CSV table of C-alpha atoms and ligand atoms in Angstrom, one decimal:
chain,number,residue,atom,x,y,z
A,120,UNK,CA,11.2,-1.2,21.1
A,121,UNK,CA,11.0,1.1,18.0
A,122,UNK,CA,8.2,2.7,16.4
A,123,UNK,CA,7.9,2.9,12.7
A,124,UNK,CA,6.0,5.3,10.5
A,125,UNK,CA,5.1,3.1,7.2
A,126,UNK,CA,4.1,5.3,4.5
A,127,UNK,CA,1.7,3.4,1.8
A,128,UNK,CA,2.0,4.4,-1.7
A,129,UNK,CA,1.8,8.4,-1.9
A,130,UNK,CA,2.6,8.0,-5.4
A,131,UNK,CA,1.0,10.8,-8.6
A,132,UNK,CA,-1.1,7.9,-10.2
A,133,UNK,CA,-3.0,7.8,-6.8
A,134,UNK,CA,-3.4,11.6,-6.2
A,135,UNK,CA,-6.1,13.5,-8.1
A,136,UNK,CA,-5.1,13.6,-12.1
A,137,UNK,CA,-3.2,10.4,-11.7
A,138,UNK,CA,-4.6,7.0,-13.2
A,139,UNK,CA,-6.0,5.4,-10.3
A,140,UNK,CA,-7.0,9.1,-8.8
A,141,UNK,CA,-8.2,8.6,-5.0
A,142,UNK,CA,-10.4,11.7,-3.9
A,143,UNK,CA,-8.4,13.7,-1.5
A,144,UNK,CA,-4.7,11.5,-2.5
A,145,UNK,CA,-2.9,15.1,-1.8
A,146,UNK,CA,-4.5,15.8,1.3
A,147,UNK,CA,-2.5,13.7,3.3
A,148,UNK,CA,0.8,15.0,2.2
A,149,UNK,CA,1.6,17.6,4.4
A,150,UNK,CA,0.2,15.4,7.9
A,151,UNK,CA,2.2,12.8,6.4
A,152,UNK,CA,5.7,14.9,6.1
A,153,UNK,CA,4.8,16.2,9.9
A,154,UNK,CA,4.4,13.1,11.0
A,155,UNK,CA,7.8,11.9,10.1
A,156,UNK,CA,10.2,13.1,12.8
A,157,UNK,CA,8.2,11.6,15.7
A,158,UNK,CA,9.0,8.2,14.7
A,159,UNK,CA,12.3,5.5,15.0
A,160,UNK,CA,12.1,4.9,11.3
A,161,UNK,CA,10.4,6.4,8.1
A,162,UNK,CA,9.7,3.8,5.3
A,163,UNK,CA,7.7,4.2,2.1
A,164,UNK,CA,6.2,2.0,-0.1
A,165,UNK,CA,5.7,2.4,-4.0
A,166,UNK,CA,3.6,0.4,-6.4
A,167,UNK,CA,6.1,-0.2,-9.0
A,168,UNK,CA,4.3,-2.6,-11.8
A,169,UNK,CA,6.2,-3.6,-15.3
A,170,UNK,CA,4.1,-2.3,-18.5
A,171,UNK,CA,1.6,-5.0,-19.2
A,172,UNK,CA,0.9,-5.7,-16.0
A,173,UNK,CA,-1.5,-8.7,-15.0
A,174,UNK,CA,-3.5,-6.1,-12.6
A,175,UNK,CA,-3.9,-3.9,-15.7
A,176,UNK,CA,-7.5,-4.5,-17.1
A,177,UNK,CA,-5.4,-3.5,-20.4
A,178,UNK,CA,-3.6,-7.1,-20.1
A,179,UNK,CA,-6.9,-8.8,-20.9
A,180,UNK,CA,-8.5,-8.6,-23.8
A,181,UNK,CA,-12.6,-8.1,-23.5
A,182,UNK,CA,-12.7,-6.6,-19.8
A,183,UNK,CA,-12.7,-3.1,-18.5
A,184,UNK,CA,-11.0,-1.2,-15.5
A,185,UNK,CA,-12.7,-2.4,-11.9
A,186,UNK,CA,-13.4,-6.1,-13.0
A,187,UNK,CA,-12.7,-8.8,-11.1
A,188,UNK,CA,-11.2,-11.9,-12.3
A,189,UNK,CA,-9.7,-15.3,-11.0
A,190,UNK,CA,-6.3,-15.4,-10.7
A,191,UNK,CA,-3.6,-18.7,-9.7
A,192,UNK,CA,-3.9,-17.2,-6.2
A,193,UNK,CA,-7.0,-15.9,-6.1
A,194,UNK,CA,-10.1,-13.0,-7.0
A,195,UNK,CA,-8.1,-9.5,-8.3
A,196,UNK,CA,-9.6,-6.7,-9.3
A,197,UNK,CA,-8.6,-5.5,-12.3
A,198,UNK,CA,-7.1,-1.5,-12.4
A,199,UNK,CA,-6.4,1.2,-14.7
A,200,UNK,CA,-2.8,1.1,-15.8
A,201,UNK,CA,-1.3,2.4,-13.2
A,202,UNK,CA,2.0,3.2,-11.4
A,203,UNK,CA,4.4,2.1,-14.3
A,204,UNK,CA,8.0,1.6,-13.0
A,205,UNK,CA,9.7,4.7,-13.9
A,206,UNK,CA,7.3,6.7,-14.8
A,207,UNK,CA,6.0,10.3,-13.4
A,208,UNK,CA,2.8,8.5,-12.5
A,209,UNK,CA,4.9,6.0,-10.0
A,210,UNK,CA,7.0,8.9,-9.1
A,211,UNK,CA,6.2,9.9,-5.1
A,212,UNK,CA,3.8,13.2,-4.9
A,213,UNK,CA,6.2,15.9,-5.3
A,214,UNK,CA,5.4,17.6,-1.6
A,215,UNK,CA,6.7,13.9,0.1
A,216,UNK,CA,9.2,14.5,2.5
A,217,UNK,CA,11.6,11.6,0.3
A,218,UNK,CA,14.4,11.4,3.2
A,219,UNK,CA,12.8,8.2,4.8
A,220,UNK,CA,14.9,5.4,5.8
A,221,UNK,CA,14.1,3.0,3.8
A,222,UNK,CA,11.6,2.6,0.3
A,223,UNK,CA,10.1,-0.9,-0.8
A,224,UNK,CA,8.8,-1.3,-4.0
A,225,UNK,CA,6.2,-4.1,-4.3
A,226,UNK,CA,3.7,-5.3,-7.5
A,227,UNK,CA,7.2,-5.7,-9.6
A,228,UNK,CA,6.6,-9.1,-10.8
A,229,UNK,CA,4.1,-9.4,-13.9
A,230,UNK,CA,1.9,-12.3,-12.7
A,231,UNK,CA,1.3,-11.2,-9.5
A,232,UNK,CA,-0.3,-8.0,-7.4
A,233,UNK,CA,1.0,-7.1,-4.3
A,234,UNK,CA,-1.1,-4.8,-2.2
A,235,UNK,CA,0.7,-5.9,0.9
A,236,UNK,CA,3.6,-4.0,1.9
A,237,UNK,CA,5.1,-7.9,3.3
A,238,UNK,CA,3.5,-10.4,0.6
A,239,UNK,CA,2.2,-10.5,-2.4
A,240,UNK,CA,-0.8,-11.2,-3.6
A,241,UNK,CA,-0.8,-15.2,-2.9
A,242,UNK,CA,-0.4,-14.3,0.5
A,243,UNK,CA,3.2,-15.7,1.0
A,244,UNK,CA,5.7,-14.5,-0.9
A,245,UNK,CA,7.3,-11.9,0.9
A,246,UNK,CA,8.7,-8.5,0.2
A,247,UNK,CA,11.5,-8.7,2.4
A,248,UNK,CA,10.2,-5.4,5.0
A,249,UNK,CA,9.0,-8.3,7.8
A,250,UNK,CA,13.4,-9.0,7.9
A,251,UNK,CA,13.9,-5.4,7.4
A,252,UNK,CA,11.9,-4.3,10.5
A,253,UNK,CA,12.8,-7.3,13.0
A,254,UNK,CA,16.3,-6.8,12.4
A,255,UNK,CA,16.1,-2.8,13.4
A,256,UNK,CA,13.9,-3.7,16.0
A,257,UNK,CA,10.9,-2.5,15.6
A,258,UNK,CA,7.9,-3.9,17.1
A,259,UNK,CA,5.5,-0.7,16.3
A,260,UNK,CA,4.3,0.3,13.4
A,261,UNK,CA,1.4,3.4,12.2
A,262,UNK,CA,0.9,3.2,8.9
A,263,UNK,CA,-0.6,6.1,6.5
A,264,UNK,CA,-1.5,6.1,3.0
A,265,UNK,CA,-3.3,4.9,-0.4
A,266,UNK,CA,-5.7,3.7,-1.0
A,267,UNK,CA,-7.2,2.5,2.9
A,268,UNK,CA,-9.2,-0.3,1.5
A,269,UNK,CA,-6.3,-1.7,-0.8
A,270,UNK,CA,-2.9,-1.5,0.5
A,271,UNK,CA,-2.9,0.0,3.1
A,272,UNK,CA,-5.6,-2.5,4.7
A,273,UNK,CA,-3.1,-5.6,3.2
A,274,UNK,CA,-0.2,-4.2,5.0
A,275,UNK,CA,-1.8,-3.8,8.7
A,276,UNK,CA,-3.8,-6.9,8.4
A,277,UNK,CA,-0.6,-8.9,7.5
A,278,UNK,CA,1.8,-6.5,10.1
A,279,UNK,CA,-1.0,-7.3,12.3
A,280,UNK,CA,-1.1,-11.5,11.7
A,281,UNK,CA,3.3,-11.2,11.6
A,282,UNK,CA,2.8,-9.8,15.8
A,283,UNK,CA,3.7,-5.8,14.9
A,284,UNK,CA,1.3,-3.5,17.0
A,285,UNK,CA,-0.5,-1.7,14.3
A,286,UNK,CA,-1.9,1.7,14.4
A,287,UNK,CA,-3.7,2.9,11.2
A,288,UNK,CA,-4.2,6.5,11.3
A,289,UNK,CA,-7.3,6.9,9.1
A,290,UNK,CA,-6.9,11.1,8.5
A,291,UNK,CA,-3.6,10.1,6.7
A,292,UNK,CA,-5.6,8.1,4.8
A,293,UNK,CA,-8.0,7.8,1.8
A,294,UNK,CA,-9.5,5.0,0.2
A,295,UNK,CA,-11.0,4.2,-3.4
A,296,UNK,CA,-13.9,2.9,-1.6
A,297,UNK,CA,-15.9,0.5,-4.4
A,298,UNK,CA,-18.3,-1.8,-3.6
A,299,UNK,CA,-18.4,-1.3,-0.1
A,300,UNK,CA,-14.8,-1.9,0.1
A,301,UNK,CA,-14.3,0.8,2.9
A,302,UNK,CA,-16.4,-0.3,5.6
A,303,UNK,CA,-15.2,-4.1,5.0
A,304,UNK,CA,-11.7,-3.0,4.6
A,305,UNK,CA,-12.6,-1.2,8.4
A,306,UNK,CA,-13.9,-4.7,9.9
A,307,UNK,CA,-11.1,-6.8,8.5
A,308,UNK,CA,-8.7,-4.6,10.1
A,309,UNK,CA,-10.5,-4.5,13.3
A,310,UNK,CA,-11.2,-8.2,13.6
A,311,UNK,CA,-6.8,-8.5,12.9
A,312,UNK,CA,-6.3,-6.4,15.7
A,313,UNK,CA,-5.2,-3.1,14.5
A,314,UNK,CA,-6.2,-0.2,16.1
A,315,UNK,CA,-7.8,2.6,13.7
A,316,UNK,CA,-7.5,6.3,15.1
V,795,VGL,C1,-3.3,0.1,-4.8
V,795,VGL,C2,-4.8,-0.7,-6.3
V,795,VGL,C3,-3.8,-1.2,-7.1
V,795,VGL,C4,-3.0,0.8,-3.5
V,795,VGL,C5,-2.2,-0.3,-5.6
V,795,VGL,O1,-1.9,1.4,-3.3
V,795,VGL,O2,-3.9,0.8,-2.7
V,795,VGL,N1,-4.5,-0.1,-5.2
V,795,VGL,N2,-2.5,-1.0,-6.8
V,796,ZN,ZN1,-1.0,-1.4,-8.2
């Protein structure tokens, strides 16, 4: 029984300056890197989206950043550009302790979102980390991170729904918070069965 410390996204375009800026992105850097050495396993996740991505409100013609539109698999909201493989903005925040196990990119393909660190957008197309973790055997996982309503709430509900006992420690944490999207980010999480500390 191993525990894991899954670290969500503590990338520059989600830290204050950055294009999808969450208030207070840097303040969970150094928790975060003192967090690391009382777990099994470190892993980190990064948004990593091809230019022209269809999250990008830039990718359609007529609507602006925080939209919402219909997609194949469902609503998505549409974003900044944001998180652009290889670029400084997708780069980790330069204080992240970057000697973690293991780092899954996610968001990669073009037509789809993936705020989930285990599927994408639709729900079922996995990332791979579900094999990754079962295979090291780890059964626990706290998870820290951007944004709290976004990805980090995708990853525990579906760690949650795939039987991982899942602790999200909310002062690692900030969210974008639109909408409401906090508080039912906060619900959906409880009603999955995570525990929020
Ligand atoms: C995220 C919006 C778009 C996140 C990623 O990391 O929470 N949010 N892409
Ligand atoms: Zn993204």
């Amino acid at each position: 029984m191993s525990h894991a410390l899954l670290v969500i996204d503590v990338q520059n375009d989600f830290c204050p300056g950055g294009a999808l800026a969450v208030a207070g992105g840097d303040e969970i850097v150094a928790p975060i890197n003192a967090m690391m050495d009382d777990f099994d396993a470190v892993i980190l996740t990064q948004d990593w989206h091809p230019t022209g991505h269809s999250s990008f409100a830039s990718s359609h013609p007529g609507k602006a950043p925080f939209d919402m539109i219909q997609m194949p698999y469902g609503p998505q909201v549409l974003w900044p550009d944001h998180c652009v493989q290889g670029t400084e903005g997708a780069a980790f925040h330069p204080d992240l302790r970057s000697d973690g196990d293991l780092i899954i990119r996610k968001g990669f393909r073009s037509a789809i979102d993936s705020y989930s660190a285990f599927f994408e957008n639709d729900h079922s197309t996995p990332t791979g980390l579900r094999g990754y973790l079962q295979t090291r055997g780890i059964t626990q996982l706290t998870l820290v991170g951007l944004a709290t309503d976004f990805c980090v709430h995708y990853s525990a509900v579906d760690a949650a729904r795939l039987g991982f006992d899942v602790i999200v420690q909310t002062n690692a944490c900030r969210a974008i918070d639109m909408d409401g999207s906090l508080a039912a980010a906060q619900q959906a999480m409880r009603d999955a069965g995570v525990t929020l500390v």
